[in-house]
Structure formats: structure tokens, C-alpha cells
Amino acid sequence: MMSETALRDLNTLPSSDRKNESSSKGSFAKPFVGSANENVDVSLVSTHVNGNQTGNAGPGIANSEVEYIDSENLIDVEDIDTSVKTLVAGLDSKDWVVVCEALNNVRRLSIFHKEAMLDILGDVIPLVVKSLKNPRSAVCKTAIMTAADIFSAYNDRMIDLLDPLLVQLLLKSSQDKRFVCEAAEKALVAMTTWVSPILLLPKLQPYLKNRNPRIRAKASMCFSRSVPRLGVEGIKEYGIDKLIQVAASQLSDQLPESREAARTLLLELQSVYEKSHDSAPATVSDSPEMDSWENFCQSKLSPLSAQAVLRVTNIAREGLVIGS
């Protein structure tokens, strides 16, 4: 179930982009230095927010610069104990530069010393969520990158802390500010890669019915990516009948991303269903017609939903035949 905070956060999407934000700013693919002085009065600082340099640059500089560093380019912290002890205070600072530095230290500790941060993860993640809500793009994007590294490091060990992170990433991936949206989408991919699908799917399912179509679309894409990771036996144990109902409900959704995710999921389910029946030992009383994918769909779905599902899977099958 979603936490009350997560439900509250879904009631309001972030405000639309400011006109002076470049969509190419803060590229997630490579380190980038971009202006981060929008909309908020800050002290005059010049910082490389990779933990190496922060300080007062004097009255001659009116901007601050933030460097977004890919995970593979981060360097280790100099002092583990000091970094851990000062982490929570840094994340909760009113100085956004200090917050960005602390977020990057969370990333470093996640990558190089994940056990050292495990005991305070329950304090760290709510503060990362707080930074995800920050209106300053530099803080928000650094927090998104931090979330991706947390997923990679802690996997299922942070599942009880996932809800508020998940809802914020869905919100950020659904907004119009492109470079924030792209970073959030990559964090969601990290989530579906590193968190076990058996634990993640129940967390995602409520968002498939969210009133915001963009939220539904992003959740559908995550759901579709997670199901194949169950494997054939895992899908059968989870319940193909449950999964086909989820996919069928998304086929008629408003946004094409939802519908495409549903089609991808249905083809996966069809493949698993047919493989499992092909490998099952035959008996005298077995009827191929009764065990067919078509009959299965018709037995588990309403007539209209079954028709829509079969149209999708039959078209795909015909395409394979024509292409062979």
C-alpha cells in the first residue's frame, strides 16, 4: 500500500517549466556544469558539487555552478566516519550547495561503502525525498541521481522506504522539464533493474490506476519492465491471470506509452503461457483448444478485453510468420 505521504504527493504535480531552463542543461549522459541560480536568492558561491570544493567566492561572482557526475566517475570519500557522521546534517541544511554536496556523499557511500550507511538509511532516504521536492533544479536532479545509486546499492534492503521515493520519481518523470524528466526515467530503470520484481510489482500496481495519465504511463512502463525479471516460473507463481488483467486494463489507456507497455507485457505473458503448456506432459483427456491462449484470455477477461488482447497478440504472431 502507498503511504499517506505518497498519496498526498500525488495530488499535485510540480509546476511547469520555467522558460529560461534549457532542456539540454544538466545532461545525464556526461558531466555537465550548468547555471543553478534560478528563482532563489543565494549567497554568492562558486562550487563544484562533487565534494571537492565549496566556498565563498566573494562579491564578484553572482552565479553558482553545479557539476552532475555520472556514478562511474565519482571518487571515494576521503574519510568514511566523518562523511557518515555529517551526512544527515548536510542533507538537512538550508544551504542548497551543502545539500548537493551531501547528496553526492550519499552516492559515494552507496557505491564504495554501502554497509557504512546502512544503519542510517532510514534517516537518509526521507531527506533525499525532501531534496526531490526542492524547486531548485540542481538539488532535484542531484537527488534523482542519488536515488538511482541507492537502488543499485541497497536493492531489496530499502523496500520499506521505497514508497515516497517512488512517488516522487514518478512525478518528476512525468513533468515537462526535460533534463529532470530524463534523469528520473533513468532512476526508475535503475529501480526496476535492482529491486526484486516480486516486491516491486505490488508497489507499482496502485499507480496504474492513478488519475494522472502521465503517472499511469510511467508506472505501466516500470511494471512491464519488471514482470520479465520474474522468469517463467515466477510469472506462473505470481499469476498469469492477474497479470493479464493488469495488462488488459492498460490497453485502452489515454497515453500511447501505457498502451505500448501493455502490449509488450501481453506478448511476454503469451510467450510464457504457451511455453508452459508446450512443456506440460500431455494426457489422453487434454484438449489443445481448451488450453489455447485464446481460450485462456476469454476465460479470464471480459469479452471486450479478451478481444482487444487477442487482437494485439494475433497481430504480433502474424507479423512473425510474415517475417520468417
Short mmCIF file of C-alpha atoms in Angstrom, two decimals:
data_model
loop_
_atom_site.label_atom_id
_atom_site.label_comp_id
_atom_site.label_asym_id
_atom_site.label_seq_id
_atom_site.Cartn_x
_atom_site.Cartn_y
_atom_site.Cartn_z
CA MET A 1 0.00 0.00 0.00
CA MET A 2 1.12 3.57 -0.64
CA SER A 3 1.99 5.67 2.39
CA GLU A 4 -0.18 8.69 3.25
CA THR A 5 2.70 10.97 2.26
CA ALA A 6 2.96 9.31 -1.13
CA LEU A 7 -0.76 9.68 -1.71
CA ARG A 8 -0.59 13.35 -0.71
CA ASP A 9 2.28 13.99 -3.09
CA LEU A 10 0.30 12.55 -5.99
CA ASN A 11 -2.42 15.14 -5.58
CA THR A 12 -0.24 17.88 -7.04
CA LEU A 13 2.17 17.71 -9.93
CA PRO A 14 5.20 20.01 -9.94
CA SER A 15 4.74 23.37 -11.59
CA SER A 16 5.54 23.68 -15.27
CA ASP A 17 8.99 24.55 -16.53
CA ARG A 18 10.43 28.00 -16.27
CA LYS A 19 11.09 29.45 -19.69
CA ASN A 20 14.76 30.07 -19.00
CA GLU A 21 15.59 26.39 -18.32
CA SER A 22 17.39 24.79 -21.24
CA SER A 23 16.30 21.21 -21.88
CA SER A 24 19.87 20.32 -22.71
CA LYS A 25 21.20 21.59 -19.40
CA GLY A 26 22.46 19.03 -16.97
CA SER A 27 22.81 16.18 -19.44
CA PHE A 28 22.61 12.89 -17.58
CA ALA A 29 24.90 11.16 -20.05
CA LYS A 30 28.04 13.06 -19.11
CA PRO A 31 29.28 15.56 -16.51
CA PHE A 32 27.89 19.00 -17.10
CA VAL A 33 28.27 22.38 -15.48
CA GLY A 34 25.12 24.48 -15.59
CA SER A 35 23.76 27.63 -14.00
CA ALA A 36 21.76 26.92 -10.90
CA ASN A 37 20.79 30.38 -9.73
CA GLU A 38 17.18 30.33 -10.88
CA ASN A 39 14.43 31.90 -8.83
CA VAL A 40 16.10 31.79 -5.40
CA ASP A 41 18.38 34.32 -3.74
CA VAL A 42 21.53 32.58 -2.54
CA SER A 43 24.85 33.62 -1.13
CA LEU A 44 27.48 34.28 -3.76
CA VAL A 45 29.29 30.97 -4.07
CA SER A 46 31.15 29.05 -6.69
CA THR A 47 31.08 25.32 -6.17
CA HIS A 48 31.93 22.07 -7.83
CA VAL A 49 29.34 19.94 -6.12
CA ASN A 50 31.40 16.79 -6.21
CA GLY A 51 32.58 17.33 -2.69
CA ASN A 52 35.96 18.67 -3.68
CA GLN A 53 35.36 22.40 -3.46
CA THR A 54 32.82 24.62 -1.76
CA GLY A 55 33.37 28.09 -0.51
CA ASN A 56 32.63 31.78 -0.61
CA ALA A 57 33.76 33.22 -3.89
CA GLY A 58 33.32 36.82 -2.87
CA PRO A 59 31.11 39.61 -4.21
CA GLY A 60 32.41 39.43 -7.77
CA ILE A 61 30.56 36.22 -8.65
CA ALA A 62 26.79 36.19 -8.98
CA ASN A 63 26.26 32.58 -10.07
CA SER A 64 26.81 29.12 -8.67
CA GLU A 65 27.68 26.16 -10.79
CA VAL A 66 26.73 22.55 -10.25
CA GLU A 67 28.50 19.62 -11.81
CA TYR A 68 26.44 16.49 -12.42
CA ILE A 69 28.74 13.48 -12.17
CA ASP A 70 27.93 10.02 -13.52
CA SER A 71 28.15 7.23 -10.97
CA GLU A 72 31.17 5.63 -12.62
CA ASN A 73 33.09 8.91 -12.37
CA LEU A 74 32.53 9.51 -8.67
CA ILE A 75 35.58 9.21 -6.42
CA ASP A 76 35.61 7.75 -2.92
CA VAL A 77 35.10 9.90 0.19
CA GLU A 78 38.27 10.93 1.99
CA ASP A 79 37.06 9.99 5.49
CA ILE A 80 34.27 7.43 5.86
CA ASP A 81 33.46 8.10 9.52
CA THR A 82 33.33 11.87 9.10
CA SER A 83 31.20 11.57 5.97
CA VAL A 84 28.69 9.30 7.71
CA LYS A 85 28.51 11.45 10.86
CA THR A 86 27.91 14.70 8.95
CA LEU A 87 25.61 13.23 6.31
CA VAL A 88 22.20 13.83 7.90
CA ALA A 89 23.05 17.39 8.94
CA GLY A 90 24.30 18.14 5.43
CA LEU A 91 21.18 16.75 3.78
CA ASP A 92 19.00 18.82 6.12
CA SER A 93 20.98 22.04 5.61
CA LYS A 94 19.28 25.24 4.48
CA ASP A 95 22.23 25.89 2.16
CA TRP A 96 21.45 24.20 -1.15
CA VAL A 97 25.15 23.91 -2.01
CA VAL A 98 25.77 21.94 1.18
CA VAL A 99 22.74 19.76 0.38
CA CYS A 100 24.11 18.94 -3.09
CA GLU A 101 27.47 18.07 -1.61
CA ALA A 102 25.79 15.81 0.96
CA LEU A 103 23.73 14.12 -1.76
CA ASN A 104 26.89 13.33 -3.69
CA ASN A 105 28.38 11.90 -0.50
CA VAL A 106 25.33 9.64 -0.21
CA ARG A 107 26.12 8.47 -3.72
CA ARG A 108 29.78 7.86 -2.87
CA LEU A 109 28.95 5.95 0.29
CA SER A 110 26.35 3.89 -1.59
CA ILE A 111 28.93 2.93 -4.19
CA PHE A 112 32.07 2.48 -2.10
CA HIS A 113 30.90 1.85 1.48
CA LYS A 114 27.25 0.81 1.41
CA GLU A 115 27.43 -1.10 4.70
CA ALA A 116 28.66 2.02 6.48
CA MET A 117 25.47 3.89 5.60
CA LEU A 118 23.04 1.02 6.12
CA ASP A 119 22.21 1.89 9.74
CA ILE A 120 21.20 5.46 8.88
CA LEU A 121 19.41 4.67 5.62
CA GLY A 122 16.07 5.27 7.34
CA ASP A 123 17.18 8.84 8.10
CA VAL A 124 18.88 9.44 4.76
CA ILE A 125 16.11 8.44 2.34
CA PRO A 126 13.44 10.84 3.73
CA LEU A 127 15.94 13.67 3.30
CA VAL A 128 16.68 12.55 -0.27
CA VAL A 129 12.91 12.67 -0.85
CA LYS A 130 12.89 16.20 0.60
CA SER A 131 15.53 17.18 -1.96
CA LEU A 132 13.49 15.58 -4.75
CA LYS A 133 10.74 18.05 -3.87
CA ASN A 134 13.12 21.01 -3.93
CA PRO A 135 12.12 23.60 -6.58
CA ARG A 136 15.78 24.23 -7.40
CA SER A 137 16.65 22.05 -10.38
CA ALA A 138 20.25 21.47 -9.27
CA VAL A 139 19.14 19.97 -5.96
CA CYS A 140 16.30 17.99 -7.52
CA LYS A 141 18.43 16.42 -10.25
CA THR A 142 21.26 15.55 -7.86
CA ALA A 143 18.69 13.88 -5.61
CA ILE A 144 17.36 11.88 -8.57
CA MET A 145 20.85 10.64 -9.37
CA THR A 146 21.25 9.79 -5.69
CA ALA A 147 18.08 7.69 -5.76
CA ALA A 148 19.44 5.68 -8.70
CA ASP A 149 22.64 4.90 -6.81
CA ILE A 150 20.66 3.91 -3.71
CA PHE A 151 18.64 1.41 -5.76
CA SER A 152 21.83 -0.05 -7.21
CA ALA A 153 23.49 -0.40 -3.81
CA TYR A 154 20.71 -1.49 -1.48
CA ASN A 155 18.33 -3.44 -3.72
CA ASP A 156 15.61 -5.07 -1.61
CA ARG A 157 17.03 -3.79 1.68
CA MET A 158 15.35 -0.43 1.11
CA ILE A 159 11.96 -1.78 0.03
CA ASP A 160 10.22 -0.50 3.19
CA LEU A 161 11.47 3.00 2.38
CA LEU A 162 10.54 2.87 -1.30
CA ASP A 163 7.07 4.45 -1.41
CA PRO A 164 7.99 8.14 -1.01
CA LEU A 165 10.94 7.75 -3.40
CA LEU A 166 8.77 6.01 -5.97
CA VAL A 167 6.02 8.61 -5.99
CA GLN A 168 8.49 11.48 -6.39
CA LEU A 169 10.32 9.74 -9.24
CA LEU A 170 7.02 9.08 -11.00
CA LEU A 171 6.11 12.74 -10.59
CA LYS A 172 9.49 14.00 -11.81
CA SER A 173 9.48 11.64 -14.79
CA SER A 174 6.04 12.97 -15.73
CA GLN A 175 6.84 16.68 -15.83
CA ASP A 176 7.79 18.82 -18.80
CA LYS A 177 11.28 19.83 -17.69
CA ARG A 178 13.20 17.53 -19.98
CA PHE A 179 16.54 17.10 -18.25
CA VAL A 180 14.84 16.37 -14.91
CA CYS A 181 12.37 14.03 -16.61
CA GLU A 182 15.14 12.06 -18.34
CA ALA A 183 17.12 11.70 -15.12
CA ALA A 184 14.02 10.46 -13.28
CA GLU A 185 13.30 7.93 -16.02
CA LYS A 186 16.84 6.56 -15.67
CA ALA A 187 16.36 6.30 -11.91
CA LEU A 188 13.14 4.33 -12.49
CA VAL A 189 15.05 1.99 -14.81
CA ALA A 190 17.61 1.50 -12.03
CA MET A 191 14.76 0.70 -9.64
CA THR A 192 13.27 -1.95 -11.92
CA THR A 193 16.76 -3.36 -12.52
CA TRP A 194 17.86 -3.67 -8.90
CA VAL A 195 14.70 -4.18 -6.84
CA SER A 196 13.17 -7.67 -6.95
CA PRO A 197 10.02 -7.71 -9.08
CA ILE A 198 8.14 -9.84 -6.56
CA LEU A 199 8.49 -6.93 -4.09
CA LEU A 200 8.24 -4.10 -6.60
CA LEU A 201 5.13 -5.09 -8.57
CA PRO A 202 2.71 -4.66 -5.62
CA LYS A 203 4.24 -1.21 -5.01
CA LEU A 204 3.69 -0.19 -8.64
CA GLN A 205 0.18 -1.55 -9.09
CA PRO A 206 -1.75 1.26 -7.33
CA TYR A 207 -0.16 3.83 -9.64
CA LEU A 208 -1.55 2.05 -12.69
CA LYS A 209 -4.94 3.47 -11.70
CA ASN A 210 -3.76 6.94 -10.78
CA ARG A 211 -5.95 9.76 -12.08
CA ASN A 212 -2.96 11.42 -13.75
CA PRO A 213 -2.38 9.75 -17.15
CA ARG A 214 1.35 10.54 -17.12
CA ILE A 215 1.77 8.81 -13.76
CA ARG A 216 -0.12 5.80 -15.11
CA ALA A 217 2.10 5.70 -18.19
CA LYS A 218 5.37 5.78 -16.23
CA ALA A 219 4.08 3.17 -13.79
CA SER A 220 2.96 0.96 -16.69
CA MET A 221 6.42 1.11 -18.23
CA CYS A 222 8.01 0.14 -14.91
CA PHE A 223 5.51 -2.69 -14.44
CA SER A 224 6.15 -4.01 -17.95
CA ARG A 225 9.93 -3.95 -17.39
CA SER A 226 9.66 -5.73 -14.04
CA VAL A 227 7.47 -8.70 -15.00
CA PRO A 228 10.00 -10.47 -17.28
CA ARG A 229 12.51 -10.40 -14.42
CA LEU A 230 10.25 -12.83 -12.55
CA GLY A 231 11.17 -15.55 -15.04
CA VAL A 232 8.78 -18.18 -16.37
CA GLU A 233 8.25 -19.92 -13.03
CA GLY A 234 7.99 -16.61 -11.19
CA ILE A 235 5.32 -15.34 -13.58
CA LYS A 236 3.33 -18.55 -13.15
CA GLU A 237 3.60 -18.28 -9.36
CA TYR A 238 2.61 -14.61 -9.38
CA GLY A 239 -0.36 -15.49 -11.55
CA ILE A 240 -0.65 -15.05 -15.31
CA ASP A 241 -4.36 -14.46 -14.78
CA LYS A 242 -3.63 -11.47 -12.51
CA LEU A 243 -1.04 -10.06 -14.85
CA ILE A 244 -3.18 -10.39 -17.97
CA GLN A 245 -5.94 -8.41 -16.25
CA VAL A 246 -3.47 -5.65 -15.40
CA ALA A 247 -2.17 -5.52 -18.97
CA ALA A 248 -5.66 -5.59 -20.48
CA SER A 249 -6.72 -2.61 -18.37
CA GLN A 250 -3.80 -0.57 -19.74
CA LEU A 251 -4.53 -1.36 -23.40
CA SER A 252 -7.22 1.29 -23.58
CA ASP A 253 -5.34 3.90 -21.55
CA GLN A 254 -5.12 7.52 -22.65
CA LEU A 255 -1.40 7.75 -23.40
CA PRO A 256 0.44 5.67 -26.02
CA GLU A 257 3.24 4.85 -23.53
CA SER A 258 0.73 2.97 -21.36
CA ARG A 259 -0.70 1.11 -24.32
CA GLU A 260 2.73 0.15 -25.66
CA ALA A 261 3.81 -1.09 -22.21
CA ALA A 262 0.63 -3.17 -22.06
CA ARG A 263 1.31 -4.67 -25.50
CA THR A 264 4.86 -5.57 -24.50
CA LEU A 265 3.62 -7.21 -21.31
CA LEU A 266 0.91 -9.17 -23.12
CA LEU A 267 3.41 -10.61 -25.59
CA GLU A 268 5.60 -11.69 -22.68
CA LEU A 269 2.64 -13.34 -20.94
CA GLN A 270 1.57 -15.10 -24.12
CA SER A 271 5.08 -16.47 -24.59
CA VAL A 272 5.24 -17.73 -21.00
CA TYR A 273 1.76 -19.25 -21.19
CA GLU A 274 2.45 -21.12 -24.42
CA LYS A 275 5.88 -22.32 -23.30
CA SER A 276 4.48 -23.66 -20.04
CA HIS A 277 1.72 -25.54 -21.87
CA ASP A 278 4.04 -26.86 -24.57
CA SER A 279 6.31 -28.33 -21.90
CA ALA A 280 3.48 -29.80 -19.80
CA PRO A 281 3.05 -33.60 -20.12
CA ALA A 282 0.12 -34.49 -22.36
CA THR A 283 -2.73 -36.72 -21.18
CA VAL A 284 -5.43 -38.52 -23.11
CA SER A 285 -8.10 -36.09 -21.96
CA ASP A 286 -6.14 -32.99 -22.87
CA SER A 287 -7.77 -30.71 -25.43
CA PRO A 288 -5.46 -28.33 -27.30
CA GLU A 289 -8.39 -25.97 -27.83
CA MET A 290 -9.15 -25.77 -24.11
CA ASP A 291 -5.52 -24.97 -23.32
CA SER A 292 -5.11 -22.38 -26.06
CA TRP A 293 -4.08 -18.80 -25.37
CA GLU A 294 -7.34 -17.65 -26.92
CA ASN A 295 -9.43 -19.75 -24.56
CA PHE A 296 -7.35 -18.63 -21.59
CA CYS A 297 -7.93 -14.94 -22.43
CA GLN A 298 -11.65 -15.48 -22.92
CA SER A 299 -11.93 -17.30 -19.60
CA LYS A 300 -10.11 -14.60 -17.59
CA LEU A 301 -11.30 -11.38 -19.23
CA SER A 302 -14.49 -9.68 -20.27
CA PRO A 303 -15.44 -10.28 -23.94
CA LEU A 304 -14.29 -6.81 -25.00
CA SER A 305 -11.00 -7.03 -23.10
CA ALA A 306 -10.31 -10.52 -24.43
CA GLN A 307 -10.96 -9.32 -27.97
CA ALA A 308 -8.54 -6.42 -27.53
CA VAL A 309 -5.84 -8.66 -26.05
CA LEU A 310 -6.19 -11.27 -28.78
CA ARG A 311 -6.03 -8.60 -31.46
CA VAL A 312 -2.66 -7.45 -30.08
CA THR A 313 -1.15 -10.90 -29.70
CA ASN A 314 -2.51 -12.21 -33.01
CA ILE A 315 -1.13 -9.25 -34.95
CA ALA A 316 2.28 -9.84 -33.39
CA ARG A 317 2.12 -13.53 -34.27
CA GLU A 318 1.09 -12.79 -37.87
CA GLY A 319 4.00 -10.37 -38.14
CA LEU A 320 6.42 -13.08 -37.03
CA VAL A 321 5.01 -15.50 -39.59
CA ILE A 322 5.25 -12.97 -42.41
CA GLY A 323 8.79 -12.03 -41.42
CA SER A 324 10.03 -15.62 -41.23
#
